[in-house]
Amino acid sequence: MHAITIPEPGGPEALVWDEVPDPVPGEGEVLVEVAAGAVNRADILQRQGFYEPPPGASPYPGLECSGRIAGIGTGVSGWNVGDEVCALLSGGGYAEKVAVPAGQLLPVPDGVGLTQAAALPEVACTVWSNVFMVAHLRPGETLLVHGGSSGIGTMAIQLAKAVGARVAVTAGTKEKLQRCAELGADILVNYREQDFVEEVRKATDGAGADVILDNMGAKYLERNVKALAVNGRLAIIGMQGGVKGELNIGALLAKRAAISATSLRARPLEEKAAIVAAVREHVWPLFTGGHLRPVVDRELPMPDAAAAHRVVEESGHVGKVLLIAPKTA
């Protein structure tokens, strides 16, 4: 088969479409013939040499994919060759085939095409595990999503609205904010021109956000705490704004607030399986009712992964950028 390899860390040109050995599904795994993969910022970090795959994971980038089951390892039940699936991966999505633990498989949701299903596993699992399983967003509460036009952001908006929450978002252009509004966002903040703390307080009569989903890390830490409501919960899932910040413990105590920080890739298999099972139970039915849809900015041929990385690094996209495997391009 072919896959995107990274012979040496570097810029987008470091991504090389090359012939590699076919993966073999081990015990508890299935072999997926990939239709499409999706680009995540973690892939960019891996390409740059800053984010090694967990032990035992595929060395190739790609944290989610869609495709058809082509083989089944021992100890797997409930799946059959030919089933259309999408999958949460520890790596290997930029390839024609990938071996996946069965607990990380999801059926393609009703009403979603096989290719576009590649845009769903990572964002659905990230949002559900952080916003709902950890931060316990409830109907009537306010969720602030930083980077509302990102893949994570577009899923967070839709899921929060589906459960009856109010949604505030930050984005850097009017066009991105308009796309967020079309997905259901109620409070739109242009972070280049407005202070999100002030805008969220104004829109909530001074209360603040009950839950904040943050991809920036250190840069926003102090202001995120200021923007939290009493009993608010800050969920940190990224560090685009740095890794070290100053935390006012007094401000956190005064609000009886909580901060959590999580990632998906390095979690044990049983934890990932539990998240995937929760997503299948709670999120997947919302596609049938039309409450959710994948948001895809563009589709590019998988061998041209370098172009896809440039798009994501320039942050001009809304939703996900997909890589289409040659057989389905």
Tab-separated table of C-alpha atoms in Angstrom:
chain	number	residue	atom	x	y	z
A	1	MET	CA	0.000	0.000	0.000
A	2	HIS	CA	0.929	3.680	0.007
A	3	ALA	CA	1.010	6.098	2.914
A	4	ILE	CA	2.234	9.578	3.779
A	5	THR	CA	5.596	9.168	5.484
A	6	ILE	CA	7.815	11.694	7.275
A	7	PRO	CA	11.444	10.754	6.502
A	8	GLU	CA	12.674	13.896	8.275
A	9	PRO	CA	10.726	16.468	10.315
A	10	GLY	CA	10.113	19.802	8.653
A	11	GLY	CA	7.655	21.886	6.671
A	12	PRO	CA	4.802	20.555	4.557
A	13	GLU	CA	7.304	19.343	1.963
A	14	ALA	CA	8.468	16.768	4.551
A	15	LEU	CA	5.326	14.726	3.811
A	16	VAL	CA	6.166	11.996	1.274
A	17	TRP	CA	3.680	9.634	-0.423
A	18	ASP	CA	5.557	6.333	-0.465
A	19	GLU	CA	5.065	2.595	-0.713
A	20	VAL	CA	5.039	0.910	2.697
A	21	PRO	CA	4.146	-2.541	4.083
A	22	ASP	CA	0.461	-3.341	4.522
A	23	PRO	CA	-0.721	-3.305	8.155
A	24	VAL	CA	-1.923	-6.590	9.627
A	25	PRO	CA	-4.799	-6.497	12.121
A	26	GLY	CA	-3.834	-7.987	15.464
A	27	GLU	CA	-6.072	-9.413	18.148
A	28	GLY	CA	-9.039	-7.122	18.736
A	29	GLU	CA	-8.332	-5.094	15.588
A	30	VAL	CA	-9.862	-4.680	12.149
A	31	LEU	CA	-8.241	-3.663	8.876
A	32	VAL	CA	-9.869	-0.631	7.257
A	33	GLU	CA	-9.439	0.223	3.597
A	34	VAL	CA	-9.313	4.006	3.856
A	35	ALA	CA	-11.646	6.194	1.812
A	36	ALA	CA	-10.569	9.477	3.413
A	37	GLY	CA	-8.601	10.902	6.310
A	38	ALA	CA	-8.791	14.301	7.972
A	39	VAL	CA	-6.105	16.825	8.901
A	40	ASN	CA	-5.683	17.773	12.556
A	41	ARG	CA	-3.201	20.185	14.120
A	42	ALA	CA	-1.632	17.243	15.932
A	43	ASP	CA	-0.574	15.960	12.494
A	44	ILE	CA	1.264	19.224	11.890
A	45	LEU	CA	3.085	18.894	15.212
A	46	GLN	CA	4.062	15.329	14.302
A	47	ARG	CA	5.351	16.475	10.914
A	48	GLN	CA	7.445	19.124	12.667
A	49	GLY	CA	8.947	16.545	15.010
A	50	PHE	CA	7.153	17.707	18.177
A	51	TYR	CA	4.533	14.980	18.666
A	52	GLU	CA	5.685	11.386	18.406
A	53	PRO	CA	3.026	8.664	18.045
A	54	PRO	CA	2.336	6.601	21.183
A	55	PRO	CA	4.241	3.297	21.524
A	56	GLY	CA	2.837	0.680	19.169
A	57	ALA	CA	0.911	3.186	17.022
A	58	SER	CA	1.348	3.602	13.283
A	59	PRO	CA	4.269	5.933	12.453
A	60	TYR	CA	2.216	7.661	9.768
A	61	PRO	CA	0.138	10.778	10.573
A	62	GLY	CA	-3.633	10.808	10.687
A	63	LEU	CA	-5.874	10.607	13.775
A	64	GLU	CA	-9.163	9.750	12.043
A	65	CYS	CA	-10.409	8.160	8.860
A	66	SER	CA	-13.376	6.627	7.108
A	67	GLY	CA	-13.507	3.548	4.924
A	68	ARG	CA	-14.638	-0.058	4.636
A	69	ILE	CA	-13.599	-3.020	6.730
A	70	ALA	CA	-11.271	-5.218	4.671
A	71	GLY	CA	-10.203	-7.733	7.331
A	72	ILE	CA	-10.987	-8.756	10.886
A	73	GLY	CA	-8.520	-9.917	13.537
A	74	THR	CA	-9.159	-12.510	16.194
A	75	GLY	CA	-11.443	-11.677	19.079
A	76	VAL	CA	-13.543	-9.144	17.154
A	77	SER	CA	-17.321	-9.386	17.043
A	78	GLY	CA	-20.080	-7.089	15.848
A	79	TRP	CA	-18.300	-6.020	12.661
A	80	ASN	CA	-18.142	-7.578	9.188
A	81	VAL	CA	-15.987	-7.239	6.100
A	82	GLY	CA	-17.515	-4.553	3.901
A	83	ASP	CA	-19.022	-2.495	6.736
A	84	GLU	CA	-18.701	1.257	6.174
A	85	VAL	CA	-17.038	2.807	9.199
A	86	CYS	CA	-15.127	5.772	10.540
A	87	ALA	CA	-12.463	5.473	13.208
A	88	LEU	CA	-10.558	7.289	15.926
A	89	LEU	CA	-6.856	6.531	15.437
A	90	SER	CA	-3.548	6.899	17.236
A	91	GLY	CA	-1.963	7.308	13.797
A	92	GLY	CA	-2.023	5.934	10.280
A	93	GLY	CA	-4.984	7.757	8.754
A	94	TYR	CA	-2.906	9.183	5.898
A	95	ALA	CA	-2.693	5.785	4.238
A	96	GLU	CA	-4.593	3.405	1.982
A	97	LYS	CA	-5.112	0.933	4.841
A	98	VAL	CA	-4.942	1.104	8.624
A	99	ALA	CA	-5.338	-1.371	11.485
A	100	VAL	CA	-7.794	-0.099	14.111
A	101	PRO	CA	-8.761	-1.414	17.569
A	102	ALA	CA	-12.386	-2.488	17.250
A	103	GLY	CA	-13.356	-0.310	20.215
A	104	GLN	CA	-12.405	2.795	18.216
A	105	LEU	CA	-14.715	2.062	15.275
A	106	LEU	CA	-17.976	3.848	14.594
A	107	PRO	CA	-20.541	3.134	11.871
A	108	VAL	CA	-20.961	5.889	9.302
A	109	PRO	CA	-23.881	7.953	10.680
A	110	ASP	CA	-27.216	8.013	8.877
A	111	GLY	CA	-27.330	10.736	6.267
A	112	VAL	CA	-23.543	11.170	6.074
A	113	GLY	CA	-21.476	10.085	3.075
A	114	LEU	CA	-18.541	7.725	3.482
A	115	THR	CA	-15.945	10.343	2.564
A	116	GLN	CA	-17.313	13.101	4.789
A	117	ALA	CA	-17.553	10.725	7.755
A	118	ALA	CA	-13.754	11.071	8.029
A	119	ALA	CA	-14.381	14.547	9.470
A	120	LEU	CA	-16.213	13.219	12.525
A	121	PRO	CA	-14.399	10.825	14.907
A	122	GLU	CA	-11.741	13.110	16.390
A	123	VAL	CA	-13.986	16.157	16.778
A	124	ALA	CA	-16.973	14.216	18.112
A	125	CYS	CA	-14.865	12.324	20.653
A	126	THR	CA	-12.970	15.454	21.726
A	127	VAL	CA	-16.076	17.582	22.185
A	128	TRP	CA	-18.214	14.935	23.863
A	129	SER	CA	-15.485	13.827	26.273
A	130	ASN	CA	-14.482	17.355	27.299
A	131	VAL	CA	-17.658	19.422	27.139
A	132	PHE	CA	-20.078	16.760	28.348
A	133	MET	CA	-18.248	13.914	30.119
A	134	VAL	CA	-15.791	16.183	31.990
A	135	ALA	CA	-17.328	19.681	32.061
A	136	HIS	CA	-20.954	18.456	32.207
A	137	LEU	CA	-22.534	21.169	30.053
A	138	ARG	CA	-26.250	21.309	30.819
A	139	PRO	CA	-29.295	22.733	29.004
A	140	GLY	CA	-29.632	26.464	29.555
A	141	GLU	CA	-25.937	26.992	30.315
A	142	THR	CA	-23.532	29.064	28.210
A	143	LEU	CA	-20.612	27.458	26.395
A	144	LEU	CA	-17.734	29.619	25.108
A	145	VAL	CA	-15.821	27.984	22.249
A	146	HIS	CA	-12.487	29.444	21.206
A	147	GLY	CA	-11.813	28.861	17.525
A	148	GLY	CA	-15.480	28.394	16.718
A	149	SER	CA	-14.838	27.878	12.999
A	150	SER	CA	-12.367	25.022	13.521
A	151	GLY	CA	-13.307	21.365	13.189
A	152	ILE	CA	-13.642	21.099	16.963
A	153	GLY	CA	-15.504	24.398	17.126
A	154	THR	CA	-18.071	23.570	14.465
A	155	MET	CA	-18.910	20.300	16.223
A	156	ALA	CA	-19.039	21.969	19.654
A	157	ILE	CA	-21.513	24.585	18.428
A	158	GLN	CA	-23.853	21.986	16.977
A	159	LEU	CA	-23.714	19.612	19.931
A	160	ALA	CA	-24.229	22.342	22.506
A	161	LYS	CA	-27.228	23.709	20.626
A	162	ALA	CA	-28.650	20.200	20.271
A	163	VAL	CA	-28.758	19.828	24.067
A	164	GLY	CA	-30.251	23.276	24.635
A	165	ALA	CA	-27.206	25.322	25.627
A	166	ARG	CA	-26.333	28.856	24.570
A	167	VAL	CA	-23.121	29.184	22.549
A	168	ALA	CA	-20.532	31.965	22.353
A	169	VAL	CA	-17.639	31.699	19.902
A	170	THR	CA	-14.448	33.517	19.062
A	171	ALA	CA	-13.062	33.730	15.523
A	172	GLY	CA	-10.809	36.078	13.617
A	173	THR	CA	-12.961	37.194	10.668
A	174	LYS	CA	-16.531	38.252	9.969
A	175	GLU	CA	-16.839	35.427	7.458
A	176	LYS	CA	-15.878	32.797	10.018
A	177	LEU	CA	-18.241	34.274	12.587
A	178	GLN	CA	-21.042	34.184	10.023
A	179	ARG	CA	-20.420	30.484	9.430
A	180	CYS	CA	-20.556	29.929	13.187
A	181	ALA	CA	-23.863	31.780	13.333
A	182	GLU	CA	-25.244	29.559	10.578
A	183	LEU	CA	-24.424	26.545	12.765
A	184	GLY	CA	-26.314	28.081	15.692
A	185	ALA	CA	-23.814	30.226	17.618
A	186	ASP	CA	-25.603	32.940	19.616
A	187	ILE	CA	-22.747	35.235	20.698
A	188	LEU	CA	-20.121	36.156	18.098
A	189	VAL	CA	-16.773	37.635	19.161
A	190	ASN	CA	-14.092	38.786	16.730
A	191	TYR	CA	-10.998	38.250	18.876
A	192	ARG	CA	-8.989	40.648	16.716
A	193	GLU	CA	-11.334	43.530	17.505
A	194	GLN	CA	-13.190	42.625	20.719
A	195	ASP	CA	-12.416	41.419	24.247
A	196	PHE	CA	-14.134	38.066	24.696
A	197	VAL	CA	-14.300	38.522	28.490
A	198	GLU	CA	-16.239	41.751	28.116
A	199	GLU	CA	-18.472	40.454	25.327
A	200	VAL	CA	-19.414	37.246	27.126
A	201	ARG	CA	-20.162	39.085	30.365
A	202	LYS	CA	-22.274	41.608	28.464
A	203	ALA	CA	-24.263	38.873	26.726
A	204	THR	CA	-24.854	36.953	29.970
A	205	ASP	CA	-25.819	39.917	32.183
A	206	GLY	CA	-22.465	39.725	33.921
A	207	ALA	CA	-22.641	36.016	34.746
A	208	GLY	CA	-19.980	34.691	32.362
A	209	ALA	CA	-19.597	31.337	30.626
A	210	ASP	CA	-20.496	28.139	32.458
A	211	VAL	CA	-18.126	26.081	30.290
A	212	ILE	CA	-15.181	27.223	28.148
A	213	LEU	CA	-13.602	24.958	25.512
A	214	ASP	CA	-10.107	26.341	24.970
A	215	ASN	CA	-7.532	25.509	22.303
A	216	MET	CA	-5.106	28.324	23.170
A	217	GLY	CA	-3.688	27.341	26.541
A	218	ALA	CA	-1.347	29.801	28.273
A	219	LYS	CA	-2.222	32.910	26.239
A	220	TYR	CA	-5.887	32.795	27.295
A	221	LEU	CA	-5.568	31.308	30.786
A	222	GLU	CA	-6.006	34.484	32.845
A	223	ARG	CA	-8.807	35.862	30.666
A	224	ASN	CA	-10.576	32.497	30.554
A	225	VAL	CA	-10.766	32.460	34.353
A	226	LYS	CA	-12.172	36.009	34.273
A	227	ALA	CA	-14.769	34.925	31.700
A	228	LEU	CA	-15.970	31.953	33.766
A	229	ALA	CA	-19.240	32.086	35.662
A	230	VAL	CA	-19.491	30.983	39.298
A	231	ASN	CA	-19.086	27.170	39.311
A	232	GLY	CA	-17.675	27.468	35.786
A	233	ARG	CA	-15.560	24.796	34.116
A	234	LEU	CA	-12.581	25.475	31.829
A	235	ALA	CA	-11.615	22.592	29.523
A	236	ILE	CA	-8.197	23.038	27.889
A	237	ILE	CA	-7.567	20.899	24.794
A	238	GLY	CA	-4.752	22.769	23.056
A	239	MET	CA	-1.749	24.988	23.497
A	240	GLN	CA	-1.627	27.098	20.357
A	241	GLY	CA	-1.018	30.090	22.629
A	242	GLY	CA	1.810	28.559	24.642
A	243	VAL	CA	2.324	26.107	27.494
A	244	LYS	CA	3.162	28.271	30.522
A	245	GLY	CA	0.789	30.818	32.024
A	246	GLU	CA	0.100	32.454	35.379
A	247	LEU	CA	-2.977	31.301	37.291
A	248	ASN	CA	-4.675	33.433	39.938
A	249	ILE	CA	-5.785	30.764	42.412
A	250	GLY	CA	-7.754	33.372	44.349
A	251	ALA	CA	-9.890	34.164	41.305
A	252	LEU	CA	-10.478	30.454	40.732
A	253	LEU	CA	-11.470	29.900	44.361
A	254	ALA	CA	-13.791	32.903	44.372
A	255	LYS	CA	-15.712	31.382	41.473
A	256	ARG	CA	-15.554	27.812	42.802
A	257	ALA	CA	-14.363	27.010	39.284
A	258	ALA	CA	-12.557	24.001	37.848
A	259	ILE	CA	-9.902	23.553	35.160
A	260	SER	CA	-9.321	20.320	33.245
A	261	ALA	CA	-6.819	19.509	30.508
A	262	THR	CA	-7.041	16.431	28.308
A	263	SER	CA	-5.838	14.831	25.090
A	264	LEU	CA	-7.077	11.758	23.243
A	265	ARG	CA	-4.158	10.249	21.381
A	266	ALA	CA	-2.143	8.748	24.239
A	267	ARG	CA	-5.074	7.475	26.314
A	268	PRO	CA	-5.294	3.741	27.059
A	269	LEU	CA	-7.407	1.692	24.660
A	270	GLU	CA	-10.142	1.126	27.229
A	271	GLU	CA	-10.555	4.874	27.816
A	272	LYS	CA	-10.791	5.565	24.093
A	273	ALA	CA	-13.278	2.737	23.694
A	274	ALA	CA	-15.444	4.183	26.468
A	275	ILE	CA	-15.458	7.610	24.800
A	276	VAL	CA	-16.258	6.111	21.393
A	277	ALA	CA	-19.101	4.088	22.904
A	278	ALA	CA	-20.519	7.223	24.541
A	279	VAL	CA	-20.299	9.112	21.252
A	280	ARG	CA	-22.111	6.305	19.439
A	281	GLU	CA	-24.855	6.316	22.069
A	282	HIS	CA	-25.364	10.047	22.545
A	283	VAL	CA	-24.019	11.826	19.452
A	284	TRP	CA	-24.657	9.532	16.492
A	285	PRO	CA	-28.492	9.593	16.830
A	286	LEU	CA	-28.385	13.380	16.380
A	287	PHE	CA	-27.257	12.936	12.778
A	288	THR	CA	-30.447	11.019	12.023
A	289	GLY	CA	-32.542	13.874	13.364
A	290	GLY	CA	-30.641	16.460	11.331
A	291	HIS	CA	-29.229	18.195	14.418
A	292	LEU	CA	-25.619	17.528	13.374
A	293	ARG	CA	-23.669	17.508	10.131
A	294	PRO	CA	-20.007	17.291	9.226
A	295	VAL	CA	-18.470	20.625	8.267
A	296	VAL	CA	-15.890	20.121	5.513
A	297	ASP	CA	-13.968	23.032	4.028
A	298	ARG	CA	-12.351	21.144	1.164
A	299	GLU	CA	-11.184	17.757	-0.076
A	300	LEU	CA	-7.697	17.193	-1.483
A	301	PRO	CA	-5.974	14.069	-2.841
A	302	MET	CA	-4.133	12.220	-0.091
A	303	PRO	CA	-0.791	12.231	-1.950
A	304	ASP	CA	-1.016	16.049	-1.830
A	305	ALA	CA	-1.112	16.143	1.976
A	306	ALA	CA	1.444	18.973	1.920
A	307	ALA	CA	-1.127	21.298	0.335
A	308	ALA	CA	-3.689	20.299	2.971
A	309	HIS	CA	-1.232	21.092	5.768
A	310	ARG	CA	-0.579	24.519	4.275
A	311	VAL	CA	-4.315	25.250	4.272
A	312	VAL	CA	-4.652	24.319	7.937
A	313	GLU	CA	-1.520	26.214	8.986
A	314	GLU	CA	-2.803	29.359	7.267
A	315	SER	CA	-6.085	29.029	9.244
A	316	GLY	CA	-8.214	30.123	6.313
A	317	HIS	CA	-10.519	27.114	6.491
A	318	VAL	CA	-13.810	26.437	8.271
A	319	GLY	CA	-14.361	22.931	9.608
A	320	LYS	CA	-12.191	20.059	8.423
A	321	VAL	CA	-9.819	19.542	5.493
A	322	LEU	CA	-10.070	16.004	4.131
A	323	LEU	CA	-7.547	13.829	2.308
A	324	ILE	CA	-9.134	11.516	-0.254
A	325	ALA	CA	-7.418	8.165	-0.795
A	326	PRO	CA	-6.542	7.539	-4.461
A	327	LYS	CA	-9.043	4.720	-4.945
A	328	THR	CA	-11.940	7.059	-4.164
A	329	ALA	CA	-10.553	10.336	-5.499
